[in-house]
Short mmCIF file of C-alpha atoms in Angstrom, two decimals:
data_model
loop_
_atom_site.label_atom_id
_atom_site.label_comp_id
_atom_site.label_asym_id
_atom_site.label_seq_id
_atom_site.Cartn_x
_atom_site.Cartn_y
_atom_site.Cartn_z
CA MET A 1 -9.01 41.73 -9.38
CA ASN A 2 -10.08 42.44 -5.74
CA ALA A 3 -13.84 42.37 -6.53
CA ALA A 4 -13.48 39.05 -7.98
CA ARG A 5 -11.18 37.66 -4.98
CA TRP A 6 -14.03 39.27 -2.52
CA ILE A 7 -16.92 37.58 -4.27
CA SER A 8 -15.15 34.19 -4.14
CA VAL A 9 -14.29 34.59 -0.14
CA CYS A 10 -18.23 35.37 0.18
CA LEU A 11 -19.04 32.44 -1.69
CA VAL A 12 -17.13 30.37 0.26
CA ALA A 13 -18.49 31.78 3.17
CA VAL A 14 -22.22 31.18 1.90
CA GLY A 15 -21.44 27.58 1.17
CA LEU A 16 -20.16 26.97 4.65
CA LEU A 17 -23.07 28.69 6.50
CA ALA A 18 -25.41 26.89 4.30
CA GLY A 19 -23.70 23.67 4.58
CA THR A 20 -23.45 23.68 8.05
CA ALA A 21 -27.16 24.83 8.51
CA SER A 22 -28.33 21.69 6.69
CA ASP A 23 -25.95 19.21 8.56
CA THR A 24 -28.57 17.44 10.98
CA SER A 25 -28.71 13.97 12.16
CA ARG A 26 -31.34 11.33 11.22
CA LYS A 27 -32.90 9.24 13.95
CA ASN A 28 -34.22 6.01 12.39
CA PRO A 29 -37.66 5.09 13.57
CA VAL A 30 -37.84 2.21 15.90
CA VAL A 31 -38.95 -0.68 13.51
CA MET A 32 -39.99 -4.40 14.96
CA LEU A 33 -40.04 -7.34 12.70
CA GLY A 34 -40.99 -10.73 13.76
CA GLY A 35 -40.41 -9.79 17.17
CA TYR A 36 -37.17 -8.21 16.45
CA ARG A 37 -35.52 -4.87 16.52
CA VAL A 38 -34.18 -3.73 13.08
CA LEU A 39 -30.90 -1.72 13.33
CA ALA A 40 -29.15 -0.49 10.63
CA ALA A 41 -25.70 -1.17 11.08
CA ASP A 42 -22.13 -0.70 9.35
CA PHE A 43 -19.09 -3.05 10.63
CA HIS A 44 -16.19 -1.75 8.30
CA ILE A 45 -15.42 1.94 9.12
CA HIS A 46 -12.14 3.57 9.40
CA SER A 47 -10.91 6.74 11.03
CA PHE A 48 -7.80 8.77 10.78
CA PRO A 49 -5.21 7.96 11.44
CA LEU A 50 -2.89 5.13 10.29
CA SER A 51 -6.12 3.62 8.45
CA TRP A 52 -6.02 5.58 4.96
CA ALA A 53 -8.87 8.15 6.56
CA LEU A 54 -9.91 11.35 6.20
CA LEU A 55 -12.41 11.77 9.26
CA GLY A 56 -11.14 11.53 12.87
CA PRO A 57 -13.17 9.19 15.28
CA PHE A 58 -15.39 11.87 16.87
CA ASP A 59 -16.32 13.32 13.43
CA THR A 60 -17.06 9.50 12.11
CA VAL A 61 -19.51 9.17 14.80
CA VAL A 62 -21.35 12.45 14.09
CA GLU A 63 -21.47 11.33 10.45
CA ALA A 64 -22.84 7.96 10.97
CA ASN A 65 -25.60 9.59 13.06
CA ARG A 66 -26.50 12.02 10.29
CA GLN A 67 -26.38 8.79 8.10
CA GLY A 68 -29.02 7.03 10.08
CA LEU A 69 -26.98 4.30 11.45
CA ASP A 70 -27.59 2.70 14.52
CA VAL A 71 -24.19 0.78 14.96
CA ILE A 72 -21.23 1.21 13.69
CA ALA A 73 -17.77 -0.78 14.27
CA LEU A 74 -14.55 1.09 13.86
CA THR A 75 -12.00 -1.01 12.37
CA PRO A 76 -8.84 0.83 11.90
CA HIS A 77 -5.89 -1.68 10.15
CA ASN A 78 -4.38 -3.99 12.58
CA LEU A 79 -5.31 -1.79 15.75
CA ILE A 80 -8.08 -0.45 17.84
CA TRP A 81 -7.35 2.37 19.91
CA VAL A 82 -8.58 4.65 17.15
CA GLY A 83 -11.64 3.01 17.64
CA GLU A 84 -11.48 3.13 21.20
CA ALA A 85 -11.56 7.19 20.91
CA GLY A 86 -14.84 6.75 18.41
CA GLN A 87 -16.63 4.46 21.29
CA TRP A 88 -15.74 6.89 23.90
CA PHE A 89 -17.17 9.79 22.21
CA SER A 90 -20.16 7.97 21.32
CA ARG A 91 -21.15 7.10 25.02
CA TRP A 92 -20.59 10.70 25.49
CA THR A 93 -23.10 11.59 22.64
CA GLY A 94 -25.38 8.86 22.85
CA SER A 95 -25.66 7.14 19.17
CA PRO A 96 -24.93 5.47 17.17
CA ARG A 97 -23.55 2.65 19.07
CA VAL A 98 -19.81 2.08 18.60
CA ILE A 99 -18.46 -1.60 18.78
CA LEU A 100 -14.75 -2.06 18.53
CA GLY A 101 -12.99 -3.78 15.95
CA GLU A 102 -10.18 -4.46 13.51
CA GLU A 103 -9.26 -4.90 10.11
CA ILE A 104 -6.79 -7.50 10.26
CA VAL A 105 -4.90 -6.78 6.95
CA SER A 106 -2.66 -8.88 5.94
CA ARG A 107 -1.05 -9.92 2.51
CA ARG A 108 -3.32 -12.84 2.22
CA PHE A 109 -6.48 -11.88 3.68
CA HIS A 110 -8.24 -9.31 5.13
CA LEU A 111 -10.40 -10.04 8.15
CA LEU A 112 -13.00 -7.96 10.34
CA GLY A 113 -12.70 -8.61 14.08
CA ILE A 114 -15.86 -6.91 15.67
CA GLY A 115 -16.32 -6.98 19.33
CA ILE A 116 -12.73 -7.52 20.41
CA HIS A 117 -11.01 -5.82 23.14
CA ARG A 118 -7.33 -6.42 22.08
CA THR A 119 -5.38 -6.09 19.20
CA ILE A 120 -5.12 -8.97 17.05
CA GLY A 121 -1.90 -9.77 15.27
CA TRP A 122 -1.73 -10.12 11.13
CA ASN A 123 0.88 -12.54 10.94
CA GLN A 124 -1.04 -15.75 11.63
CA SER A 125 -3.17 -17.73 9.54
CA ALA A 126 -7.15 -16.83 9.06
CA ALA A 127 -8.39 -19.68 10.77
CA ASN A 128 -5.95 -18.71 13.90
CA ALA A 129 -7.10 -15.22 13.77
CA ILE A 130 -10.80 -16.25 14.12
CA ASP A 131 -10.03 -18.37 16.76
CA GLU A 132 -8.22 -15.30 18.67
CA ILE A 133 -11.36 -13.22 17.47
CA HIS A 134 -13.71 -15.63 19.30
CA ALA A 135 -11.51 -15.84 22.28
CA GLN A 136 -12.23 -12.42 22.98
CA GLY A 137 -15.92 -13.05 22.38
CA GLY A 138 -16.16 -10.98 18.86
CA ILE A 139 -17.26 -12.41 15.46
CA ALA A 140 -15.13 -12.94 12.42
CA ILE A 141 -16.31 -11.08 9.21
CA ALA A 142 -14.45 -11.88 5.65
CA ALA A 143 -13.44 -8.06 4.46
CA HIS A 144 -14.13 -8.13 0.83
CA PRO A 145 -13.50 -11.64 0.00
CA LEU A 146 -12.03 -11.52 -3.49
CA LYS A 147 -10.83 -14.31 -5.39
CA LYS A 148 -6.87 -13.61 -4.18
CA TYR A 149 -8.04 -13.77 -0.75
CA TRP A 150 -9.88 -17.22 -1.17
CA ARG A 151 -6.67 -19.26 -0.60
CA ALA A 152 -6.55 -17.84 2.82
CA TYR A 153 -9.82 -19.02 3.81
CA ASP A 154 -9.63 -22.76 3.80
CA ALA A 155 -12.13 -25.03 4.68
CA GLU A 156 -11.14 -24.72 8.39
CA ALA A 157 -11.16 -20.85 8.23
CA ARG A 158 -14.71 -21.14 6.24
CA GLY A 159 -16.09 -23.03 8.84
CA LYS A 160 -14.91 -20.85 11.80
CA LEU A 161 -16.37 -17.17 10.00
CA ASP A 162 -19.53 -16.12 11.54
CA GLY A 163 -20.19 -13.63 8.16
CA THR A 164 -18.73 -12.06 5.07
CA GLU A 165 -19.45 -9.02 3.10
CA VAL A 166 -21.41 -9.57 0.20
CA LEU A 167 -22.05 -6.06 -0.45
CA HIS A 168 -19.49 -3.53 -0.40
CA PRO A 169 -18.36 -0.18 -2.71
CA LEU A 170 -16.68 -2.47 -5.26
CA ALA A 171 -19.93 -3.39 -6.27
CA TYR A 172 -20.41 -0.11 -8.01
CA GLN A 173 -16.80 0.10 -9.22
CA ASP A 174 -15.65 -3.93 -10.02
CA PRO A 175 -18.53 -6.20 -11.42
CA LYS A 176 -16.17 -8.57 -11.36
CA GLY A 177 -15.08 -8.26 -7.70
CA TYR A 178 -18.74 -8.01 -6.85
CA THR A 179 -19.65 -11.58 -8.48
CA GLU A 180 -16.74 -12.80 -6.40
CA MET A 181 -17.82 -11.51 -3.23
CA GLN A 182 -21.32 -13.14 -4.07
CA GLU A 183 -19.55 -16.56 -4.70
CA PHE A 184 -17.63 -16.37 -1.95
CA TYR A 185 -21.06 -15.91 0.14
CA ALA A 186 -22.42 -18.58 -1.44
CA ARG A 187 -19.30 -21.25 -0.66
CA ALA A 188 -18.87 -19.94 2.60
CA LYS A 189 -22.65 -20.22 3.97
CA VAL A 190 -22.18 -17.55 6.50
CA THR A 191 -23.98 -14.60 7.74
CA ALA A 192 -24.36 -11.92 4.94
CA ILE A 193 -22.95 -8.46 5.75
CA GLY A 194 -23.03 -5.24 3.46
CA ASP A 195 -20.41 -2.98 4.63
CA SER A 196 -19.18 0.60 3.04
CA ASP A 197 -15.70 0.15 3.98
CA TYR A 198 -15.55 3.61 4.79
CA HIS A 199 -12.48 5.77 4.50
CA GLY A 200 -14.07 9.13 4.06
CA LEU A 201 -15.30 9.05 0.56
CA GLY A 202 -19.12 9.62 -0.29
CA PRO A 203 -21.61 8.57 2.37
CA ILE A 204 -20.92 6.44 5.27
CA GLY A 205 -23.18 3.43 5.27
CA TRP A 206 -23.80 3.42 1.89
CA CYS A 207 -23.81 -0.17 2.04
CA ARG A 208 -25.14 -1.39 5.18
CA THR A 209 -26.68 -4.53 7.02
CA PHE A 210 -29.87 -4.44 8.70
CA VAL A 211 -29.47 -6.57 12.01
CA PHE A 212 -32.58 -8.56 13.77
CA VAL A 213 -31.75 -8.05 17.67
CA ARG A 214 -33.36 -9.23 20.52
CA GLU A 215 -32.14 -6.48 22.17
CA ASP A 216 -30.29 -2.96 21.47
CA SER A 217 -26.81 -3.83 22.95
CA GLU A 218 -23.54 -4.66 21.67
CA GLY A 219 -24.24 -8.09 22.81
CA GLY A 220 -27.55 -8.67 21.24
CA VAL A 221 -26.00 -7.06 17.91
CA LEU A 222 -23.44 -10.00 18.18
CA GLU A 223 -25.48 -12.55 18.87
CA ALA A 224 -27.92 -11.49 16.20
CA VAL A 225 -24.88 -11.91 13.50
CA ARG A 226 -23.81 -15.20 15.04
CA ALA A 227 -27.32 -16.33 14.49
CA GLY A 228 -27.65 -15.37 11.02
CA ARG A 229 -30.03 -12.51 11.59
CA THR A 230 -29.60 -10.00 8.92
CA VAL A 231 -30.78 -8.53 5.66
CA VAL A 232 -28.81 -7.11 3.07
CA VAL A 233 -30.12 -5.07 -0.06
CA ASP A 234 -27.84 -4.32 -2.86
CA ARG A 235 -28.00 -1.63 -5.58
CA ASP A 236 -30.66 -3.53 -7.26
CA GLY A 237 -32.92 -4.19 -4.57
CA LYS A 238 -31.61 -7.84 -4.39
CA SER A 239 -31.63 -8.97 -0.95
CA TYR A 240 -29.13 -11.60 0.98
CA GLY A 241 -29.40 -13.00 4.27
CA ASN A 242 -32.23 -14.85 6.08
CA PRO A 243 -35.09 -15.68 4.07
CA GLN A 244 -37.40 -15.63 6.50
CA PHE A 245 -36.27 -12.21 7.42
CA ILE A 246 -36.18 -11.23 3.86
CA ALA A 247 -39.42 -12.41 3.53
CA LEU A 248 -40.61 -10.11 6.16
CA ALA A 249 -38.79 -7.24 5.28
CA ALA A 250 -40.12 -7.25 1.42
CA ASN A 251 -43.57 -6.36 2.82
CA ASP A 252 -43.16 -4.08 5.34
CA PRO A 253 -42.98 -0.26 4.76
CA GLU A 254 -41.19 0.83 7.76
CA PHE A 255 -38.53 -1.39 6.54
CA GLN A 256 -38.26 -0.13 3.23
CA GLY A 257 -38.47 3.42 4.64
CA LEU A 258 -35.04 2.45 6.32
CA LEU A 259 -33.12 1.56 3.05
CA ARG A 260 -33.65 4.94 1.54
CA PRO A 261 -30.63 7.52 2.16
CA PRO A 262 -31.40 10.38 4.59
CA SER A 263 -34.00 12.71 2.92
CA GLU A 264 -32.38 15.63 1.15
CA ALA A 265 -35.79 17.06 0.20
CA GLY A 266 -37.03 20.65 1.09
CA LEU A 267 -35.12 23.18 2.65
CA ARG A 268 -32.41 20.65 3.85
CA GLY A 269 -31.68 19.76 0.30
CA ASN A 270 -31.65 23.17 -0.90
CA LEU A 271 -29.35 24.39 2.02
CA ALA A 272 -27.07 21.38 0.76
CA MET A 273 -27.23 22.17 -3.10
CA THR A 274 -26.17 26.01 -2.23
CA SER A 275 -23.47 24.80 -0.35
CA ARG A 276 -22.21 22.30 -2.95
CA VAL A 277 -22.22 24.98 -5.59
CA CYS A 278 -21.27 27.97 -3.77
CA GLY A 279 -18.34 26.09 -2.24
CA MET A 280 -17.14 24.86 -5.30
CA LEU A 281 -17.35 28.23 -7.11
CA GLY A 282 -15.78 30.14 -4.38
CA LEU A 283 -12.73 27.82 -3.98
CA LEU A 284 -12.40 27.71 -7.43
CA GLY A 285 -12.64 31.29 -7.85
CA LEU A 286 -9.74 31.65 -5.17
CA PHE A 287 -7.88 29.40 -7.32
CA VAL A 288 -8.22 31.57 -10.34
CA PHE A 289 -7.58 35.02 -9.14
CA GLY A 290 -5.40 34.42 -6.15
CA CYS A 291 -6.57 34.08 -2.54
CA PHE A 292 -4.18 36.67 -1.10
CA ARG A 293 -3.97 40.43 -1.91
CA PRO A 294 -0.69 40.51 -4.27
CA GLU A 295 2.51 42.10 -2.98
CA ARG A 296 2.84 45.66 -3.51
CA SER A 297 5.25 44.91 -6.63
CA TRP A 298 2.74 42.85 -8.51
CA ARG A 299 0.57 45.97 -8.69
CA GLN A 300 3.21 48.33 -9.48
CA ILE A 301 4.48 46.60 -12.57
CA PRO A 302 4.50 48.81 -15.58
CA GLY A 303 1.94 48.39 -17.96
CA SER A 304 0.49 45.49 -16.20
CA GLY A 305 -3.13 46.66 -16.52
CA ALA A 306 -6.09 46.15 -14.40
CA ARG A 307 -3.88 43.58 -12.62
CA GLY A 308 -4.22 43.87 -8.70
CA MET B 1 8.41 25.78 -19.29
CA HIS B 2 11.84 26.79 -20.21
CA PHE B 3 11.42 30.50 -20.34
CA THR B 4 12.92 32.90 -18.05
CA ALA B 5 11.23 36.00 -16.43
CA ARG B 6 13.68 38.15 -18.79
CA GLU B 7 12.85 36.33 -21.70
CA ASP B 8 9.27 36.33 -21.09
CA ALA B 9 9.90 40.34 -21.04
CA GLU B 10 11.84 40.43 -23.71
CA LYS B 11 9.07 38.94 -26.05
CA MET B 12 6.63 41.39 -24.81
CA GLY B 13 9.16 44.29 -25.25
CA GLN B 14 10.27 45.09 -21.58
CA THR B 15 13.18 43.93 -19.88
CA ASN B 16 13.70 42.70 -16.06
CA SER B 17 16.90 44.94 -15.28
CA GLY B 18 17.39 47.48 -12.89
CA SER B 19 13.81 49.40 -11.47
CA GLU B 20 11.93 48.30 -14.25
CA SER B 21 10.05 45.05 -14.00
CA ALA B 22 9.14 42.38 -16.05
CA ARG B 23 5.10 42.42 -17.62
CA LEU B 24 3.48 39.72 -16.24
CA PRO B 25 1.83 37.04 -18.88
CA PRO B 26 -1.77 37.96 -19.45
CA TRP B 27 -3.03 34.83 -18.51
CA ALA B 28 -1.35 34.78 -15.12
CA VAL B 29 -4.46 36.31 -12.89
CA SER B 30 -2.24 34.88 -9.65
CA PRO B 31 1.08 34.08 -8.90
CA GLU B 32 -0.35 30.53 -8.25
CA VAL B 33 -1.50 30.23 -12.01
CA TRP B 34 1.85 31.57 -13.40
CA LEU B 35 3.78 29.15 -11.47
CA MET B 36 1.79 26.12 -12.59
CA PHE B 37 2.95 26.89 -15.97
CA ARG B 38 5.91 29.08 -16.24
CA PRO B 39 7.41 28.19 -12.67
CA LYS B 40 10.73 29.18 -13.79
CA ALA B 41 9.62 32.59 -14.72
CA ALA B 42 7.52 33.27 -12.14
CA TYR B 43 9.96 31.92 -9.24
CA GLU B 44 12.89 34.41 -10.38
CA TRP B 45 10.54 37.23 -10.94
CA LEU B 46 9.00 36.22 -7.51
CA ALA B 47 11.92 35.92 -5.61
CA ASP B 48 13.05 40.07 -6.72
CA ALA B 49 9.69 40.99 -5.30
CA PRO B 50 9.88 42.70 -1.86
CA GLU B 51 8.71 40.99 1.26
CA GLY B 52 5.62 41.91 2.88
CA ARG B 53 4.69 41.27 6.86
CA LYS B 54 7.19 38.39 7.69
CA ASN B 55 4.89 36.29 10.01
CA TRP B 56 1.82 36.56 8.01
CA THR B 57 4.20 35.76 4.90
CA ALA B 58 5.00 32.43 6.50
CA ALA B 59 1.46 31.36 7.68
CA ARG B 60 -0.91 32.61 4.78
CA ARG B 61 -0.69 30.03 2.10
CA PRO B 62 -0.05 27.12 4.63
CA VAL B 63 -3.29 28.34 6.76
CA TYR B 64 -5.27 28.55 3.42
CA PHE B 65 -3.79 25.11 1.88
CA ALA B 66 -5.19 23.35 5.14
CA PHE B 67 -8.35 25.26 4.60
CA LEU B 68 -8.67 23.90 1.10
CA LEU B 69 -8.10 20.49 2.60
CA GLY B 70 -10.64 20.70 5.36
CA CYS B 71 -13.16 21.58 2.44
CA PHE B 72 -12.15 18.86 0.54
CA VAL B 73 -12.95 16.42 3.20
CA SER B 74 -16.19 17.91 3.54
CA LEU B 75 -17.16 18.26 0.19
CA VAL B 76 -16.22 14.41 -0.39
CA ALA B 77 -17.82 13.34 3.01
CA SER B 78 -20.75 14.82 3.21
CA GLN B 79 -21.15 16.38 -0.12
CA ARG B 80 -21.11 20.20 1.39
CA LEU B 81 -19.18 22.34 3.58
CA THR B 82 -19.63 22.06 7.03
CA LEU B 83 -17.63 23.75 9.59
CA ARG B 84 -17.55 20.44 11.68
CA HIS B 85 -15.48 18.87 8.62
CA VAL B 86 -13.59 21.52 7.61
CA ALA B 87 -12.10 22.16 10.94
CA GLY B 88 -11.19 18.62 11.34
CA GLY B 89 -9.86 18.21 8.14
CA ALA B 90 -8.00 21.13 8.22
CA ILE B 91 -6.55 20.10 11.47
CA ASN B 92 -5.53 16.39 10.03
CA GLY B 93 -4.53 17.74 6.72
CA GLY B 94 -2.16 20.65 8.91
CA LEU B 95 -0.02 17.73 9.98
CA LEU B 96 1.09 17.29 6.67
CA LEU B 97 1.73 20.59 5.70
CA LEU B 98 3.74 20.72 8.88
CA ALA B 99 5.89 17.80 7.94
CA GLN B 100 6.32 19.77 4.74
CA ILE B 101 7.63 23.05 6.23
CA ALA B 102 9.76 20.77 8.40
CA ALA B 103 11.11 19.16 5.55
CA LEU B 104 11.81 22.82 3.68
CA ARG B 105 13.67 23.54 6.87
CA ILE B 106 15.93 20.63 6.49
CA VAL B 107 16.65 21.01 2.94
CA CYS B 108 17.28 25.13 3.38
CA TRP B 109 18.84 24.73 6.77
CA ARG B 110 22.08 26.79 5.86
CA GLU B 111 20.00 28.81 3.46
CA ARG B 112 20.70 32.71 4.48
CA LYS B 113 19.83 34.85 1.29
CA VAL B 114 16.18 34.73 1.73
CA SER B 115 14.33 34.65 5.05
CA PHE B 116 12.70 31.64 5.78
CA SER B 117 8.93 32.80 6.05
CA ARG B 118 9.42 34.12 2.37
CA LEU B 119 11.05 30.47 1.56
CA VAL B 120 7.63 29.02 3.19
CA ASP B 121 5.45 31.47 0.96
CA LEU B 122 7.14 30.78 -2.20
CA PHE B 123 7.00 27.27 -1.79
CA PHE B 124 3.82 27.09 -0.99
CA ALA B 125 2.82 29.07 -3.91
CA GLY B 126 3.51 26.28 -6.01
CA TYR B 127 0.91 24.19 -5.12
CA GLY B 128 -1.40 24.83 -7.82
CA PRO B 129 -1.26 21.45 -8.96
CA TRP B 130 -2.51 20.07 -5.75
CA THR B 131 -5.00 22.43 -5.46
CA LEU B 132 -6.28 21.62 -9.13
CA TRP B 133 -6.80 18.05 -8.08
CA ILE B 134 -8.04 18.60 -4.70
CA LEU B 135 -10.96 20.73 -6.29
CA ALA B 136 -11.51 18.55 -9.36
CA PHE B 137 -12.09 15.32 -6.57
CA SER B 138 -14.17 17.42 -4.67
CA ALA B 139 -16.25 18.53 -7.69
CA VAL B 140 -16.84 14.43 -8.35
CA TRP B 141 -17.76 13.72 -4.98
CA ALA B 142 -19.65 16.80 -4.59
CA PHE B 143 -21.76 16.28 -7.49
CA LEU B 144 -21.76 12.89 -8.61
CA PRO B 145 -24.23 10.70 -7.14
CA PRO B 146 -22.17 8.27 -5.12
CA GLU B 147 -22.40 4.74 -6.95
CA ARG B 148 -21.05 6.99 -9.74
CA ALA B 149 -18.40 8.73 -8.03
CA PHE B 150 -17.32 5.51 -6.36
CA ALA B 151 -17.00 4.22 -9.93
CA PHE B 152 -14.90 7.25 -10.78
CA GLY B 153 -13.33 8.00 -7.80
CA TRP B 154 -11.55 5.08 -6.34
CA SER B 155 -7.98 3.96 -5.89
CA GLY B 156 -7.08 3.34 -9.18
CA SER B 157 -7.87 6.72 -10.56
CA ILE B 158 -6.73 8.69 -7.22
CA ALA B 159 -3.15 6.57 -7.58
CA VAL B 160 -2.84 7.53 -11.11
CA THR B 161 -3.75 11.35 -11.03
CA ALA B 162 -1.85 12.01 -7.69
CA GLY B 163 1.16 10.52 -9.13
CA LEU B 164 1.13 12.69 -12.08
CA VAL B 165 0.63 15.52 -9.79
CA THR B 166 3.62 14.73 -7.56
CA ILE B 167 5.57 14.46 -10.75
CA TRP B 168 4.28 18.16 -11.72
CA SER B 169 4.66 19.61 -8.06
CA VAL B 170 8.74 18.01 -8.04
CA TYR B 171 9.05 20.03 -11.39
CA ILE B 172 7.90 23.02 -10.18
CA ASN B 173 9.86 22.64 -6.51
CA TYR B 174 12.88 22.07 -8.58
CA ARG B 175 12.44 25.45 -10.32
CA PHE B 176 11.85 26.73 -6.89
CA PHE B 177 15.38 25.63 -5.82
CA GLU B 178 16.78 26.75 -9.27
CA GLY B 179 15.10 30.18 -9.47
CA VAL B 180 14.62 31.54 -5.67
CA LEU B 181 17.68 29.82 -3.99
CA ARG B 182 20.04 29.72 -7.48
CA ARG B 183 20.46 26.23 -6.62
CA SER B 184 22.58 24.13 -9.91
CA LYS B 185 20.58 22.03 -11.69
CA ALA B 186 21.41 19.10 -10.03
CA GLY B 187 21.42 20.20 -6.56
CA ALA B 188 17.65 21.63 -7.35
CA ALA B 189 16.70 18.31 -8.73
CA TRP B 190 18.07 16.97 -5.57
CA ASP B 191 16.60 18.94 -3.16
CA ALA B 192 13.37 18.72 -4.82
CA LEU B 193 13.20 14.69 -4.59
CA ARG B 194 14.05 14.90 -1.13
CA ILE B 195 11.65 17.50 0.09
CA TRP B 196 8.84 15.23 -1.47
CA ALA B 197 10.44 11.93 -0.07
CA MET B 198 10.13 13.33 3.06
CA CYS B 199 6.54 14.40 2.92
CA TRP B 200 5.36 11.02 0.90
CA PHE B 201 7.37 9.09 3.82
CA VAL B 202 5.33 11.32 6.66
CA CYS B 203 2.37 11.15 4.63
CA ILE B 204 2.28 7.40 4.52
CA LEU B 205 3.37 7.13 8.22
CA ILE B 206 0.23 9.20 9.24
CA PHE B 207 -2.54 7.77 7.00
CA GLY B 208 -1.13 4.12 6.21
CA TRP B 209 1.24 3.31 9.34
CA GLY B 210 -1.61 -0.03 10.58
CA ALA B 211 -0.75 -1.79 7.42
CA LEU B 212 2.38 -0.70 6.00
CA TRP B 213 4.34 -3.64 7.28
CA SER B 214 1.60 -6.24 7.23
CA GLU B 215 0.72 -5.39 3.34
CA TYR B 216 2.53 -2.49 1.71
CA LEU B 217 5.94 -4.06 2.66
CA ARG B 218 5.22 -7.32 1.75
CA ILE B 219 6.24 -8.95 4.56
CA PRO B 220 4.89 -12.79 4.08
CA GLY B 221 2.70 -14.14 6.70
CA ARG B 222 2.69 -17.83 7.90
#
């Protein structure tokens, strides 16, 4: 049994070493289209603690860099200080750009305030919350606007929105919900946004927005969203957003390169696979055979055979 | 689930009295596995086993479980084990384990029969169901492509399976209080429920405080 335990420990160690060696960041090439710089952005990201997320703010920033995101908005539930920690860290590391935000979570709607500096209360109407976001110089994005939230977005609120999520991981698990988000986008006639609503599961930026900016700055990103200069491409290759930029993007090989997830081919891919397989086998072995040397009495049991 | 160590031993022709020990079931390759399926027998036997080095005894299983949580975070977030994710996840998850230890201290405040370090070790040995759950979800996110993992591992299945595992764990803890601390059936059940209520309370505070009032407690907006 000791041999099985030691083999398990070694497998976990190999998994850890291989995974750490494959943990490299991806820097996107500078892509210019129609005179604008194209940035990959995810405006709906949660961090530990308080927002049902697994990764802390620093780790979230590093992970966004690894997944080739140029801009992220940290959007804790009904607060912003977790985002401030991530923004401080990104200024120190240099990339990606972190914009402060908040997911205003109420019973009737979920709303993203991006580019804000103070917490916005949830106990108000969507239209009032959007006014507060605008008063702070931010943009308001309807978060996963499923049918159950539509009542909160009355004509007044829809008229004030800057954008709405048209692509979200819900698209992969709930076709009805995906259709509802598309319907809301068609009704609201605002900027198309693709967000991963990241809580720590799966790749950050799995759903993302391509923003066409005049300048690579927070102000530049917010201005581009207000002006509707975004493109979102869904799992089937269907594009949403500004038709002019969709047409430009469709024929540009560099833009098409941005759509693909970070390359896991070659040595990096092999290391990642080694890490997955060895790590899982090792952890399973530690569970089955026990990770600690059994107590003395465990070995001393009469007739217990090879146990221990 | 209703056999005691003595009954297990008698079935195999041995007794658990005096200097003789019960023969373990052949499938019980580790205390954790034995506790998952025969918690009463396992806890009675483990409670009689001699205690190891006290300091390490208290820390070893919580530290291992924190490491396991770190591995879980790493596998679901990046589909590999990386030092930064494992370390971060272990620290964040460690808060929950500290809360669990604090809850155990509160519930066993007056306990003098067994040292607290021994209690912590035996209590965390009953984490087999959670270990299995963590390994299963890690495998889903590590090996399936994201679009399939999203379809499989989203909120519904997480909540349902976590609920079932919690019930299984509460039962194991019930046997812990009954077998190790010799509580009555009602006392053991009450202690098991108390400890998990405290743990889930802390978990919801740490992870979900931001939207607790506005959404989960259904306080109406204007």
